[in-house]
Coordinates of C-alpha atoms in Angstrom, one line a residue:
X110 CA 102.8 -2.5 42.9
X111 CA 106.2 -1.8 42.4
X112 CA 109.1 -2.9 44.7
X113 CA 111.7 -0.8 46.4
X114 CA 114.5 -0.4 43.8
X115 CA 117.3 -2.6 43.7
X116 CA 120.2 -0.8 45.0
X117 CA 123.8 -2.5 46.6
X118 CA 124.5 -1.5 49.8
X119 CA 128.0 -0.6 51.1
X120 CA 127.8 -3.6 53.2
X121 CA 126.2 -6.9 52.9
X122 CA 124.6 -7.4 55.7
X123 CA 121.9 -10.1 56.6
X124 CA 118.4 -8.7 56.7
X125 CA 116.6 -8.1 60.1
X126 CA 114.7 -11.2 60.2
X127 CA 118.2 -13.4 60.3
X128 CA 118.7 -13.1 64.0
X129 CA 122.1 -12.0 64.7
X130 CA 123.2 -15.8 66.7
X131 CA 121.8 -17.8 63.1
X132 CA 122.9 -15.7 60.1
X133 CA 126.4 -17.2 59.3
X134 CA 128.9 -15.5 57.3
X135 CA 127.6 -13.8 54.3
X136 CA 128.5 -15.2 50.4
X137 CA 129.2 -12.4 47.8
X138 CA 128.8 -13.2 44.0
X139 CA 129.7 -11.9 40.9
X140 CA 128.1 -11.6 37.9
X141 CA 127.6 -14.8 36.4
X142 CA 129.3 -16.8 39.1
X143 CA 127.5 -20.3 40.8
X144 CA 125.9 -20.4 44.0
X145 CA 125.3 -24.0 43.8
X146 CA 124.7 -26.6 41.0
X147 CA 121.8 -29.3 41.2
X148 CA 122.2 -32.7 41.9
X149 CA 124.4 -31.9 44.8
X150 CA 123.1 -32.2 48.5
X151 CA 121.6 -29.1 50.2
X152 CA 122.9 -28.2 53.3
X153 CA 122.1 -24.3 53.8
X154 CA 119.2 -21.9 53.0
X155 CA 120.0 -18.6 51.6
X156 CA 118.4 -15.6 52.0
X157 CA 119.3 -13.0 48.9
X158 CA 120.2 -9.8 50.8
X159 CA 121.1 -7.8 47.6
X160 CA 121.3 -8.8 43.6
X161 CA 119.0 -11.0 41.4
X162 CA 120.1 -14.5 40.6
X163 CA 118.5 -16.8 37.7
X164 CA 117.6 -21.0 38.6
X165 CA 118.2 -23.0 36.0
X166 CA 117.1 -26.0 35.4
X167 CA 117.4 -29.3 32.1
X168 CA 114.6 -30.4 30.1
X169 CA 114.0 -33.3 28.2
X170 CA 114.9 -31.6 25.4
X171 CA 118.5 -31.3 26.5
X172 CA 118.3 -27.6 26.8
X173 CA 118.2 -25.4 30.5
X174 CA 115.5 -23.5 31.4
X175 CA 114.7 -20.3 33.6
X176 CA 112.8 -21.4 36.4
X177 CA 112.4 -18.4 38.6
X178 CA 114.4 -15.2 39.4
X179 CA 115.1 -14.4 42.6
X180 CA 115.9 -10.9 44.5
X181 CA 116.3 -9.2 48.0
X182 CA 114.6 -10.8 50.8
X183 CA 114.0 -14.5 48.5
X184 CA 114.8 -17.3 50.0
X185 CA 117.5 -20.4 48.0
X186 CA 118.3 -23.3 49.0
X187 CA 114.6 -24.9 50.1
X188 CA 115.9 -28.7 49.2
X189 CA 117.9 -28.5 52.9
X190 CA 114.9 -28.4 54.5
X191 CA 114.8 -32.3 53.9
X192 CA 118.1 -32.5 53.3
X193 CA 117.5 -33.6 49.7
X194 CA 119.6 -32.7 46.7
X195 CA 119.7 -29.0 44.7
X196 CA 116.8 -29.7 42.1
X197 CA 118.0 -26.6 40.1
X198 CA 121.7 -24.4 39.2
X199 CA 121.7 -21.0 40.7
X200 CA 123.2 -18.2 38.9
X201 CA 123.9 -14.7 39.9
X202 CA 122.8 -12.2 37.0
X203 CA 124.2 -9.4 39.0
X204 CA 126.5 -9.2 41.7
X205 CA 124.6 -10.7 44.8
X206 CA 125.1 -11.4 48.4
X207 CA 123.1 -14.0 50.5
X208 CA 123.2 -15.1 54.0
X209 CA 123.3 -19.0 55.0
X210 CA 121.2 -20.1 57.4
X211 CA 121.8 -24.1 59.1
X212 CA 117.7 -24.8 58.1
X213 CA 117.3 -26.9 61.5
X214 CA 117.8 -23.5 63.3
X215 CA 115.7 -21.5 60.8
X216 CA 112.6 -23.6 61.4
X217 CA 113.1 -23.4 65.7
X218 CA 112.9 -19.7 65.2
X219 CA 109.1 -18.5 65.0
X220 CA 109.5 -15.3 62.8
X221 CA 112.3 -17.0 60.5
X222 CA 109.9 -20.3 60.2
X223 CA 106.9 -18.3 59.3
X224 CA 109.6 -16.0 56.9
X225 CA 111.0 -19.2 54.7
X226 CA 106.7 -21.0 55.0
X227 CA 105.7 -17.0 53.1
X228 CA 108.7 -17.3 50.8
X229 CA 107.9 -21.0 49.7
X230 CA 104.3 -19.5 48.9
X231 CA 105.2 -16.5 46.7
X232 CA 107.7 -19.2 45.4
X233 CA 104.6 -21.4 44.4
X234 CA 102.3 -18.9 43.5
X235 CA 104.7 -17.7 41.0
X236 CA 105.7 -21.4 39.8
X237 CA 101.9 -21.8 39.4
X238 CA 101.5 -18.7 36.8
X239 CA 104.4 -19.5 35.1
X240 CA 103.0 -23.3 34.4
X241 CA 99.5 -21.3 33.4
X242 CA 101.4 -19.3 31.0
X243 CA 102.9 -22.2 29.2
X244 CA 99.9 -22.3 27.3
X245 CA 99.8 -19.0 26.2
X246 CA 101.3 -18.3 22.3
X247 CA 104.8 -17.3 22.9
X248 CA 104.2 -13.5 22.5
X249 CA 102.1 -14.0 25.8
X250 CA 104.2 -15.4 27.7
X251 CA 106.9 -13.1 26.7
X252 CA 104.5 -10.1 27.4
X253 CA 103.6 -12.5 31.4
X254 CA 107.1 -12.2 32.2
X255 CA 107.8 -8.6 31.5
X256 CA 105.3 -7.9 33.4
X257 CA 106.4 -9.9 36.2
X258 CA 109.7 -8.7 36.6
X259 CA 109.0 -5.1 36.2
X260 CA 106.3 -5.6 39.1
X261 CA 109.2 -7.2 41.0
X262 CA 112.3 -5.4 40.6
X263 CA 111.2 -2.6 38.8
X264 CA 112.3 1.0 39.5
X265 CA 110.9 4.5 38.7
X266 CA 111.8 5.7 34.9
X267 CA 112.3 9.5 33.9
X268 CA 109.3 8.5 31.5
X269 CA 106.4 9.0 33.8
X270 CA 104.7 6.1 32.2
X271 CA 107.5 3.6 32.0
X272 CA 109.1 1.3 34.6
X273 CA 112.8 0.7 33.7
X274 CA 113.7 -3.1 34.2
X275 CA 117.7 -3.1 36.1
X276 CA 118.0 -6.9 34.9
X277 CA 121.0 -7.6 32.4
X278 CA 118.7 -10.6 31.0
X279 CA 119.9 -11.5 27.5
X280 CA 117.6 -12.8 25.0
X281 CA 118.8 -16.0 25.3
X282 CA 118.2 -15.6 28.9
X283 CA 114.1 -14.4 28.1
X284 CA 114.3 -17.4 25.6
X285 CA 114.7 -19.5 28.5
X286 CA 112.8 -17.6 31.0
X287 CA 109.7 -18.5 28.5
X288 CA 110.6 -21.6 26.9
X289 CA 111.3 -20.2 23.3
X290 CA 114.1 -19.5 20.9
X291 CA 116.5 -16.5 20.9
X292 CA 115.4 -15.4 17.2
X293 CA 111.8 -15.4 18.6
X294 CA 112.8 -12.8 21.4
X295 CA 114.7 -10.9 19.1
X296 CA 111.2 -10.7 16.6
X297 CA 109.1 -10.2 20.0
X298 CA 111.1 -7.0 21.0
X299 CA 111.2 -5.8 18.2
X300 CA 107.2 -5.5 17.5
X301 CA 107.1 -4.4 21.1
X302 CA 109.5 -1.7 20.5
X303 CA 107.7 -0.5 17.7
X304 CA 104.2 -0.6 19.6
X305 CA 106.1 1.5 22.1
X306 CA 105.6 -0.5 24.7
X307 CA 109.3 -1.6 25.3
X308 CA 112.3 0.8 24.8
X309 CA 116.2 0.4 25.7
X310 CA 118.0 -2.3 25.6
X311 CA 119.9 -5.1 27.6
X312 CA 120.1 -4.1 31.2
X313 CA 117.8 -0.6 30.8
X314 CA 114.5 -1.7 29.1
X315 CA 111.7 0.7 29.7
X316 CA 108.4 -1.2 29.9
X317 CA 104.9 0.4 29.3
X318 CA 102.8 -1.7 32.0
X319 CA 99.6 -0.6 30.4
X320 CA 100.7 -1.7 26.8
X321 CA 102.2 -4.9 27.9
X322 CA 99.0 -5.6 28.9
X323 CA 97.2 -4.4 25.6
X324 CA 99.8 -7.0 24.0
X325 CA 99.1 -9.7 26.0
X326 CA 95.7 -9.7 25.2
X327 CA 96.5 -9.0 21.5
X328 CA 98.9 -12.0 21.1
X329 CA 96.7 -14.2 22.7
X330 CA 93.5 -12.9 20.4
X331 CA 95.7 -13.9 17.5
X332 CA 95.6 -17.6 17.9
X333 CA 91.5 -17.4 19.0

């Protein structure tokens, strides 16, 4: 099911379930700019109130990787909970604005405890398909996280059976959203565009749910 669409509001202000004596003054980012870098100590939760924002994380191979995307109503910032430090970079793709939270008061407030407990879970959950997918051939996991983020943030397309994806993800960014090379993306759009199941381009790709489907099963048969 598809979300609301993602649209910026003429003010930013923090959602209902921040009461009005915890939610502390709100952060706007721009495109591009850092809401915090890892390795340095958590002190705040953050919950997105408009935008989409990228973690990025190192590998072992010396290059950064996409760990999850994150949009209205997710919640940043989870290391404060034990005061530990930022495991991950965040990075707004669009222009974004959170509201901090001191964690000590978000977890002696019922709703906002059981609020940041359901975000960890989704946070898991999707962590825990993404990890599945690794072993997919990379035109799978390409096809995975289409699919994901058009269930997420997608919005209504003029063509009835398209979803149009408002994410100004490069391919360098799907690269490392999937753990593959830029030239790879490029080739992967490109057989997707002429299936017809992606159309557009950076920032306005129209996905064909049904037919990213059909190619996830397709790549994957390919390697069977």
């Amino acid at each position: 099911m598809l979300t609301e669409p993602l649209t910026i509001p003429e003010s930013c202000d923090a959602l209902d379930i921040v009461p009005a004596t915890l939610a502390l003054p709100t952060r706007t980012l721009e495109s591009n700019a850092t809401l915090y870098e890892a390795d340095r100590n958590a002190s705040s939760l953050y919950i997105v109130n408009y935008g989409v924002l990228k973690a990025v994380v190192p590998t072992s191979l010396g290059r950064d990787r996409i760990a999850d995307l994150y949009g209205p109503g997710d919640i940043l910032g989870l290391a404060a909970l034990d005061k530990a430090d930022h495991p991950e970079t965040v990075i707004a793709v669009h222009d974004a604005c959170l509201t901090p939270i001191d964690p000590a008061q978000a977890m002696n407030d019922r709703k906002l405890r059981d609020y940041v407990m359901t975000s960890m879970a989704r946070q898991i959950r999707r962590a825990r398909e993404m990890l599945d997918e690794a072993e997919m051939p990379v035109g799978a996991r390409v096809t995975r996280a289409l699919l994901r983020l058009a269930k997420r943030f997608g919005q209504p397309s003029d063509d009835t059976q398209g979803v149009k994806l408002p994410l100004a993800l490069t391919h360098e960014d799907l690269a490392d959203l999937t753990g593959s090379s830029r030239v790879t993306i490029t080739r992967i759009l490109g057989e997707l565009r002429n299936e017809g199941v992606l159309s557009g381009t950076r920032g306005v790709y129209v996905a064909d749910l049904e037919g990213l489907e059909k190619a996830t099963d397709e790549y994957v048969m390919q390697v069977l």
